[in-house]
Amino acid sequence: MISTHDYANDLILFSLIVDCGSFSKAAESAGISSSVLSKRISRLEKDLGARLLYRTTRSLSVTENGRLLYRHAKLISEQTQQALQTVSETSDELTGLIHMSVPTISGELILSESVAEFCQKYPKVKVEMRLENRFVDLVNEGIDLAIRTGLMHDSSLIARHIIDSHWVIISSPVYLATHSEPKVPDDLLQHNCLTYTYQQGGTDNWLIKHPDSDDVYELQVNGSLAVNNARGIRKAILSGHGIAMVPRCMVHEDLEDGSLVEILKGYGGKKLGVYAVYPYTRNLPLKIRLLIEHITESYQNIKPYFG
């Protein structure tokens, strides 16, 4: 008979396996090897005299006994997490290092200042923030928290929605002084449409919608320049070299002061979610949770920038 303490830990590990859907992901989250995790579950099954999981090299399924046990195991896991968080939240101070990856636009627009404010509030917390437009591998690159714009495909990550980023079609008065302003989306085919390439790659297929409906379609535009840097595409448009579809937050102040103008208002069909993303974990560190809350508040404070 194993001890009660070991039973509690094994039940938590069992619920983690079911939640993750695989031994490898659960082992990674728990910080142990897959072989150790397998031995723990095999020992639990032996002591209980019941099979909990069906395992093959390609699939994992839960038995009827396993489903019954999971309900109790999950409750133990949640109660343990709540207990740990209760203790950590009574601590007088936060300490430690946080590794972050954020998009260049958000980093320059809001996150550098927002995170600096957070560090001032918690002086024993240090944040190392990387500004990059690629989707980094959080686990393999040791990233604790990422801010991502776009669809979330990796089911092993937790994504918390922060805000939606609307895109707009813009140009400068300089360009429009010598080119007729587009009145309908198809007019864009006669213009130099500069493209902003971001994250995993950009596209010349602009998402267009009619202002009076939710129907969205792709319009294949043409242009002489594609830029993967926000400042670069903004400068080219300000200089009067064409038309672009970009995140509104990137050009909000230019639109406000008239340096740029929105054209085909209401036809921009692109909207991407902004998310705080972190690896699956049983106990999200308090400093990460508080940083996410602080960042979310910072985004909401400038909500008009995002459309």
CSV table of C-alpha atoms in Angstrom, one decimal:
chain,number,residue,atom,x,y,z
A,1,MET,CA,0.0,0.0,0.0
A,2,ILE,CA,1.4,3.4,-1.0
A,3,SER,CA,1.1,6.4,1.3
A,4,THR,CA,-1.8,8.9,1.1
A,5,HIS,CA,0.7,11.6,0.1
A,6,ASP,CA,1.7,9.6,-3.0
A,7,TYR,CA,-1.9,8.8,-3.8
A,8,ALA,CA,-2.7,12.5,-3.9
A,9,ASN,CA,0.2,13.3,-6.2
A,10,ASP,CA,-0.6,10.4,-8.5
A,11,LEU,CA,-4.2,11.4,-8.8
A,12,ILE,CA,-3.1,15.0,-9.7
A,13,LEU,CA,-0.8,13.5,-12.4
A,14,PHE,CA,-3.6,11.3,-13.7
A,15,SER,CA,-5.9,14.2,-14.1
A,16,LEU,CA,-3.1,16.1,-15.9
A,17,ILE,CA,-2.7,13.2,-18.4
A,18,VAL,CA,-6.4,13.3,-19.2
A,19,ASP,CA,-6.4,17.1,-19.6
A,20,CYS,CA,-3.3,17.1,-21.8
A,21,GLY,CA,-4.4,14.1,-23.8
A,22,SER,CA,-0.9,12.5,-23.8
A,23,PHE,CA,1.7,11.3,-21.5
A,24,SER,CA,4.5,13.4,-23.1
A,25,LYS,CA,2.6,16.7,-22.7
A,26,ALA,CA,1.6,15.8,-19.2
A,27,ALA,CA,5.2,14.8,-18.3
A,28,GLU,CA,6.5,18.1,-19.8
A,29,SER,CA,4.0,20.1,-17.8
A,30,ALA,CA,4.8,18.3,-14.6
A,31,GLY,CA,8.5,18.6,-15.1
A,32,ILE,CA,9.2,14.8,-15.0
A,33,SER,CA,10.1,12.2,-17.6
A,34,SER,CA,7.5,10.2,-19.5
A,35,SER,CA,9.0,7.0,-18.2
A,36,VAL,CA,8.6,8.2,-14.5
A,37,LEU,CA,5.0,9.3,-15.2
A,38,SER,CA,4.2,6.0,-16.8
A,39,LYS,CA,5.5,4.1,-13.8
A,40,ARG,CA,3.5,6.2,-11.4
A,41,ILE,CA,0.3,5.6,-13.3
A,42,SER,CA,1.0,1.9,-13.7
A,43,ARG,CA,1.6,1.6,-9.9
A,44,LEU,CA,-1.7,3.5,-9.3
A,45,GLU,CA,-3.5,1.1,-11.6
A,46,LYS,CA,-1.9,-1.9,-9.8
A,47,ASP,CA,-2.8,-0.6,-6.3
A,48,LEU,CA,-6.4,0.1,-7.4
A,49,GLY,CA,-6.8,-3.1,-9.3
A,50,ALA,CA,-8.3,-1.3,-12.2
A,51,ARG,CA,-7.2,-0.1,-15.6
A,52,LEU,CA,-7.5,3.6,-16.0
A,53,LEU,CA,-6.1,4.3,-19.4
A,54,TYR,CA,-5.7,2.5,-22.7
A,55,ARG,CA,-2.4,3.4,-24.2
A,56,THR,CA,-0.9,2.8,-27.7
A,57,THR,CA,2.0,4.5,-29.4
A,58,ARG,CA,-0.5,6.8,-31.2
A,59,SER,CA,-3.5,7.2,-29.0
A,60,LEU,CA,-4.7,7.5,-25.4
A,61,SER,CA,-8.2,6.8,-24.1
A,62,VAL,CA,-9.8,6.8,-20.7
A,63,THR,CA,-11.6,3.7,-19.4
A,64,GLU,CA,-14.9,3.8,-17.6
A,65,ASN,CA,-13.1,3.4,-14.2
A,66,GLY,CA,-10.7,6.1,-15.4
A,67,ARG,CA,-13.6,8.5,-16.1
A,68,LEU,CA,-15.0,7.9,-12.6
A,69,LEU,CA,-11.7,8.5,-11.0
A,70,TYR,CA,-11.0,11.5,-13.1
A,71,ARG,CA,-13.8,13.5,-11.5
A,72,HIS,CA,-12.4,13.1,-8.1
A,73,ALA,CA,-8.8,13.5,-9.2
A,74,LYS,CA,-9.6,16.7,-11.0
A,75,LEU,CA,-11.3,18.0,-7.9
A,76,ILE,CA,-8.1,17.2,-5.9
A,77,SER,CA,-6.0,19.0,-8.5
A,78,GLU,CA,-8.1,22.1,-8.5
A,79,GLN,CA,-8.3,22.3,-4.7
A,80,THR,CA,-4.5,21.9,-4.5
A,81,GLN,CA,-4.0,24.7,-7.0
A,82,GLN,CA,-6.4,27.0,-5.1
A,83,ALA,CA,-4.6,26.2,-1.8
A,84,LEU,CA,-1.2,27.1,-3.4
A,85,GLN,CA,-2.5,30.3,-4.9
A,86,THR,CA,-4.0,31.3,-1.6
A,87,VAL,CA,-0.6,31.0,0.1
A,88,SER,CA,1.3,32.7,-2.7
A,89,GLU,CA,-1.1,35.6,-2.8
A,90,THR,CA,-0.5,36.3,0.8
A,91,SER,CA,3.2,36.8,0.1
A,92,ASP,CA,4.4,40.4,0.6
A,93,GLU,CA,6.4,40.5,-2.6
A,94,LEU,CA,6.8,39.0,-6.0
A,95,THR,CA,10.3,38.0,-7.3
A,96,GLY,CA,11.8,36.2,-10.2
A,97,LEU,CA,12.5,36.5,-13.9
A,98,ILE,CA,9.8,36.4,-16.7
A,99,HIS,CA,10.7,35.7,-20.3
A,100,MET,CA,8.3,37.4,-22.8
A,101,SER,CA,7.8,37.4,-26.5
A,102,VAL,CA,5.6,40.1,-28.1
A,103,PRO,CA,4.8,41.5,-31.6
A,104,THR,CA,6.8,44.5,-32.7
A,105,ILE,CA,3.7,46.8,-33.1
A,106,SER,CA,2.3,46.0,-29.6
A,107,GLY,CA,5.8,46.2,-28.1
A,108,GLU,CA,6.5,49.7,-29.4
A,109,LEU,CA,2.9,51.0,-29.0
A,110,ILE,CA,2.1,49.8,-25.5
A,111,LEU,CA,3.9,46.9,-24.0
A,112,SER,CA,7.3,48.4,-23.4
A,113,GLU,CA,5.8,51.1,-21.2
A,114,SER,CA,3.2,48.8,-19.6
A,115,VAL,CA,5.7,46.1,-18.6
A,116,ALA,CA,8.1,48.8,-17.3
A,117,GLU,CA,5.2,50.1,-15.1
A,118,PHE,CA,4.7,46.5,-13.8
A,119,CYS,CA,8.3,46.1,-13.0
A,120,GLN,CA,8.3,49.4,-11.1
A,121,LYS,CA,5.3,48.2,-9.1
A,122,TYR,CA,7.1,44.9,-8.3
A,123,PRO,CA,10.8,45.9,-8.2
A,124,LYS,CA,12.0,42.3,-7.5
A,125,VAL,CA,10.5,41.1,-10.7
A,126,LYS,CA,12.6,41.3,-13.9
A,127,VAL,CA,11.1,40.9,-17.4
A,128,GLU,CA,13.2,40.0,-20.4
A,129,MET,CA,11.0,41.0,-23.4
A,130,ARG,CA,11.7,40.1,-27.0
A,131,LEU,CA,10.0,42.0,-29.8
A,132,GLU,CA,9.5,39.7,-32.8
A,133,ASN,CA,6.8,38.8,-35.3
A,134,ARG,CA,7.3,35.1,-35.5
A,135,PHE,CA,5.3,32.5,-33.5
A,136,VAL,CA,8.0,31.3,-31.1
A,137,ASP,CA,8.0,27.8,-29.5
A,138,LEU,CA,7.3,28.8,-26.0
A,139,VAL,CA,8.3,25.5,-24.3
A,140,ASN,CA,11.5,24.9,-26.3
A,141,GLU,CA,12.6,28.5,-26.1
A,142,GLY,CA,11.8,29.0,-22.4
A,143,ILE,CA,9.2,31.7,-22.9
A,144,ASP,CA,6.9,32.2,-19.9
A,145,LEU,CA,4.4,34.5,-21.6
A,146,ALA,CA,3.8,35.6,-25.2
A,147,ILE,CA,1.4,38.2,-26.7
A,148,ARG,CA,0.2,36.9,-30.0
A,149,THR,CA,-2.1,38.3,-32.7
A,150,GLY,CA,-4.0,35.8,-34.8
A,151,LEU,CA,-5.5,32.4,-34.6
A,152,MET,CA,-4.3,30.0,-31.9
A,153,HIS,CA,-3.6,26.5,-33.2
A,154,ASP,CA,-1.4,24.9,-30.5
A,155,SER,CA,-3.8,23.1,-28.1
A,156,SER,CA,-0.9,22.6,-25.6
A,157,LEU,CA,-0.9,26.3,-24.9
A,158,ILE,CA,-3.4,28.4,-22.9
A,159,ALA,CA,-4.6,31.5,-24.7
A,160,ARG,CA,-6.5,34.4,-22.9
A,161,HIS,CA,-8.2,36.9,-25.2
A,162,ILE,CA,-7.2,40.5,-24.5
A,163,ILE,CA,-8.7,42.6,-27.4
A,164,ASP,CA,-9.6,42.4,-31.1
A,165,SER,CA,-7.4,44.3,-33.6
A,166,HIS,CA,-9.2,45.7,-36.6
A,167,TRP,CA,-7.4,46.5,-39.8
A,168,VAL,CA,-8.1,49.5,-42.0
A,169,ILE,CA,-7.3,50.6,-45.5
A,170,ILE,CA,-5.2,53.8,-45.5
A,171,SER,CA,-3.3,56.2,-47.7
A,172,SER,CA,-1.8,59.7,-47.4
A,173,PRO,CA,-3.2,63.0,-48.7
A,174,VAL,CA,0.1,63.2,-50.7
A,175,TYR,CA,-0.8,60.0,-52.6
A,176,LEU,CA,-4.4,60.9,-53.1
A,177,ALA,CA,-3.5,64.3,-54.5
A,178,THR,CA,-2.2,62.6,-57.6
A,179,HIS,CA,-4.4,59.5,-57.6
A,180,SER,CA,-8.1,59.2,-57.6
A,181,GLU,CA,-9.4,57.9,-54.3
A,182,PRO,CA,-10.9,54.4,-54.5
A,183,LYS,CA,-14.7,54.4,-54.2
A,184,VAL,CA,-15.3,50.6,-54.3
A,185,PRO,CA,-12.8,47.8,-53.4
A,186,ASP,CA,-12.2,46.8,-57.1
A,187,ASP,CA,-10.7,50.3,-57.6
A,188,LEU,CA,-7.8,49.1,-55.5
A,189,LEU,CA,-6.7,47.0,-58.5
A,190,GLN,CA,-5.7,50.2,-60.2
A,191,HIS,CA,-3.5,51.4,-57.3
A,192,ASN,CA,-0.1,50.6,-55.8
A,193,CYS,CA,-1.1,48.5,-52.8
A,194,LEU,CA,1.8,48.1,-50.4
A,195,THR,CA,1.7,45.0,-48.2
A,196,TYR,CA,2.6,44.6,-44.6
A,197,THR,CA,4.1,41.2,-44.0
A,198,TYR,CA,3.9,40.1,-40.4
A,199,GLN,CA,4.3,37.0,-38.1
A,200,GLN,CA,4.6,33.9,-40.4
A,201,GLY,CA,4.2,35.9,-43.6
A,202,GLY,CA,2.1,38.5,-45.3
A,203,THR,CA,-0.4,38.3,-48.2
A,204,ASP,CA,-1.6,40.2,-51.2
A,205,ASN,CA,-5.0,38.8,-50.6
A,206,TRP,CA,-6.8,41.5,-48.7
A,207,LEU,CA,-9.9,40.6,-46.8
A,208,ILE,CA,-12.8,42.8,-47.9
A,209,LYS,CA,-16.3,43.1,-46.5
A,210,HIS,CA,-19.3,45.1,-47.5
A,211,PRO,CA,-20.2,47.7,-44.8
A,212,ASP,CA,-23.9,46.5,-44.8
A,213,SER,CA,-23.2,42.8,-44.3
A,214,ASP,CA,-20.8,40.3,-42.7
A,215,ASP,CA,-19.8,38.7,-46.0
A,216,VAL,CA,-16.0,38.7,-46.4
A,217,TYR,CA,-14.0,37.9,-49.6
A,218,GLU,CA,-10.4,38.0,-50.7
A,219,LEU,CA,-9.2,40.7,-53.2
A,220,GLN,CA,-5.9,40.0,-54.9
A,221,VAL,CA,-4.1,43.4,-54.9
A,222,ASN,CA,-0.8,44.3,-56.5
A,223,GLY,CA,2.0,46.6,-55.3
A,224,SER,CA,5.7,47.4,-55.6
A,225,LEU,CA,6.7,46.9,-52.0
A,226,ALA,CA,6.2,44.4,-49.2
A,227,VAL,CA,7.6,45.2,-45.7
A,228,ASN,CA,7.8,43.1,-42.6
A,229,ASN,CA,8.3,46.0,-40.2
A,230,ALA,CA,5.5,48.2,-39.0
A,231,ARG,CA,7.6,51.4,-39.0
A,232,GLY,CA,8.8,50.6,-42.6
A,233,ILE,CA,5.3,50.2,-44.1
A,234,ARG,CA,4.0,53.3,-42.2
A,235,LYS,CA,6.8,55.5,-43.4
A,236,ALA,CA,6.3,54.4,-47.0
A,237,ILE,CA,2.6,55.2,-46.8
A,238,LEU,CA,3.3,58.6,-45.1
A,239,SER,CA,5.6,59.4,-47.9
A,240,GLY,CA,2.8,59.0,-50.5
A,241,HIS,CA,3.9,55.8,-52.2
A,242,GLY,CA,0.6,53.9,-52.1
A,243,ILE,CA,-2.2,52.3,-50.2
A,244,ALA,CA,-2.0,49.7,-47.4
A,245,MET,CA,-4.2,47.6,-45.2
A,246,VAL,CA,-2.7,47.7,-41.7
A,247,PRO,CA,-3.8,47.3,-38.0
A,248,ARG,CA,-5.6,50.4,-37.0
A,249,CYS,CA,-3.5,50.6,-33.8
A,250,MET,CA,-0.4,51.1,-35.9
A,251,VAL,CA,-1.7,54.3,-37.5
A,252,HIS,CA,-4.3,55.6,-35.0
A,253,GLU,CA,-2.4,58.8,-34.2
A,254,ASP,CA,-1.7,59.5,-37.9
A,255,LEU,CA,-5.4,59.2,-38.7
A,256,GLU,CA,-6.2,61.5,-35.8
A,257,ASP,CA,-3.9,64.3,-37.0
A,258,GLY,CA,-4.7,63.8,-40.7
A,259,SER,CA,-1.2,62.6,-41.8
A,260,LEU,CA,-3.1,59.5,-43.1
A,261,VAL,CA,-6.7,59.0,-44.1
A,262,GLU,CA,-8.9,55.9,-44.0
A,263,ILE,CA,-10.3,55.0,-47.4
A,264,LEU,CA,-13.1,52.6,-48.3
A,265,LYS,CA,-14.2,53.0,-44.6
A,266,GLY,CA,-16.1,49.9,-43.5
A,267,TYR,CA,-14.7,47.7,-46.2
A,268,GLY,CA,-11.7,46.4,-44.2
A,269,GLY,CA,-12.6,42.8,-43.4
A,270,LYS,CA,-9.7,41.8,-41.3
A,271,LYS,CA,-10.0,41.4,-37.5
A,272,LEU,CA,-7.5,39.5,-35.4
A,273,GLY,CA,-7.6,38.6,-31.7
A,274,VAL,CA,-4.8,39.6,-29.4
A,275,TYR,CA,-4.0,36.9,-26.8
A,276,ALA,CA,-1.8,36.4,-23.8
A,277,VAL,CA,-0.4,32.9,-24.3
A,278,TYR,CA,1.4,30.6,-21.9
A,279,PRO,CA,2.3,26.9,-21.7
A,280,TYR,CA,-0.1,24.6,-20.0
A,281,THR,CA,0.6,24.5,-16.3
A,282,ARG,CA,-1.3,23.3,-13.2
A,283,ASN,CA,-0.3,26.4,-11.2
A,284,LEU,CA,0.1,29.6,-13.1
A,285,PRO,CA,2.7,31.7,-11.1
A,286,LEU,CA,1.2,34.7,-9.5
A,287,LYS,CA,3.6,37.1,-11.1
A,288,ILE,CA,2.5,35.8,-14.6
A,289,ARG,CA,-1.2,36.1,-13.7
A,290,LEU,CA,-0.7,39.7,-12.4
A,291,LEU,CA,1.3,40.7,-15.4
A,292,ILE,CA,-1.4,39.4,-17.8
A,293,GLU,CA,-4.0,41.4,-15.8
A,294,HIS,CA,-1.8,44.5,-15.9
A,295,ILE,CA,-1.3,44.1,-19.7
A,296,THR,CA,-5.0,43.5,-20.4
A,297,GLU,CA,-5.8,46.7,-18.5
A,298,SER,CA,-3.2,48.6,-20.5
A,299,TYR,CA,-4.8,47.5,-23.8
A,300,GLN,CA,-8.3,48.4,-22.6
A,301,ASN,CA,-7.1,51.9,-21.7
A,302,ILE,CA,-6.3,52.6,-25.4
A,303,LYS,CA,-9.2,50.5,-26.9
A,304,PRO,CA,-10.0,53.2,-29.5
A,305,TYR,CA,-6.6,52.5,-31.1
A,306,PHE,CA,-7.8,49.1,-32.1
A,307,GLY,CA,-11.0,50.1,-33.9
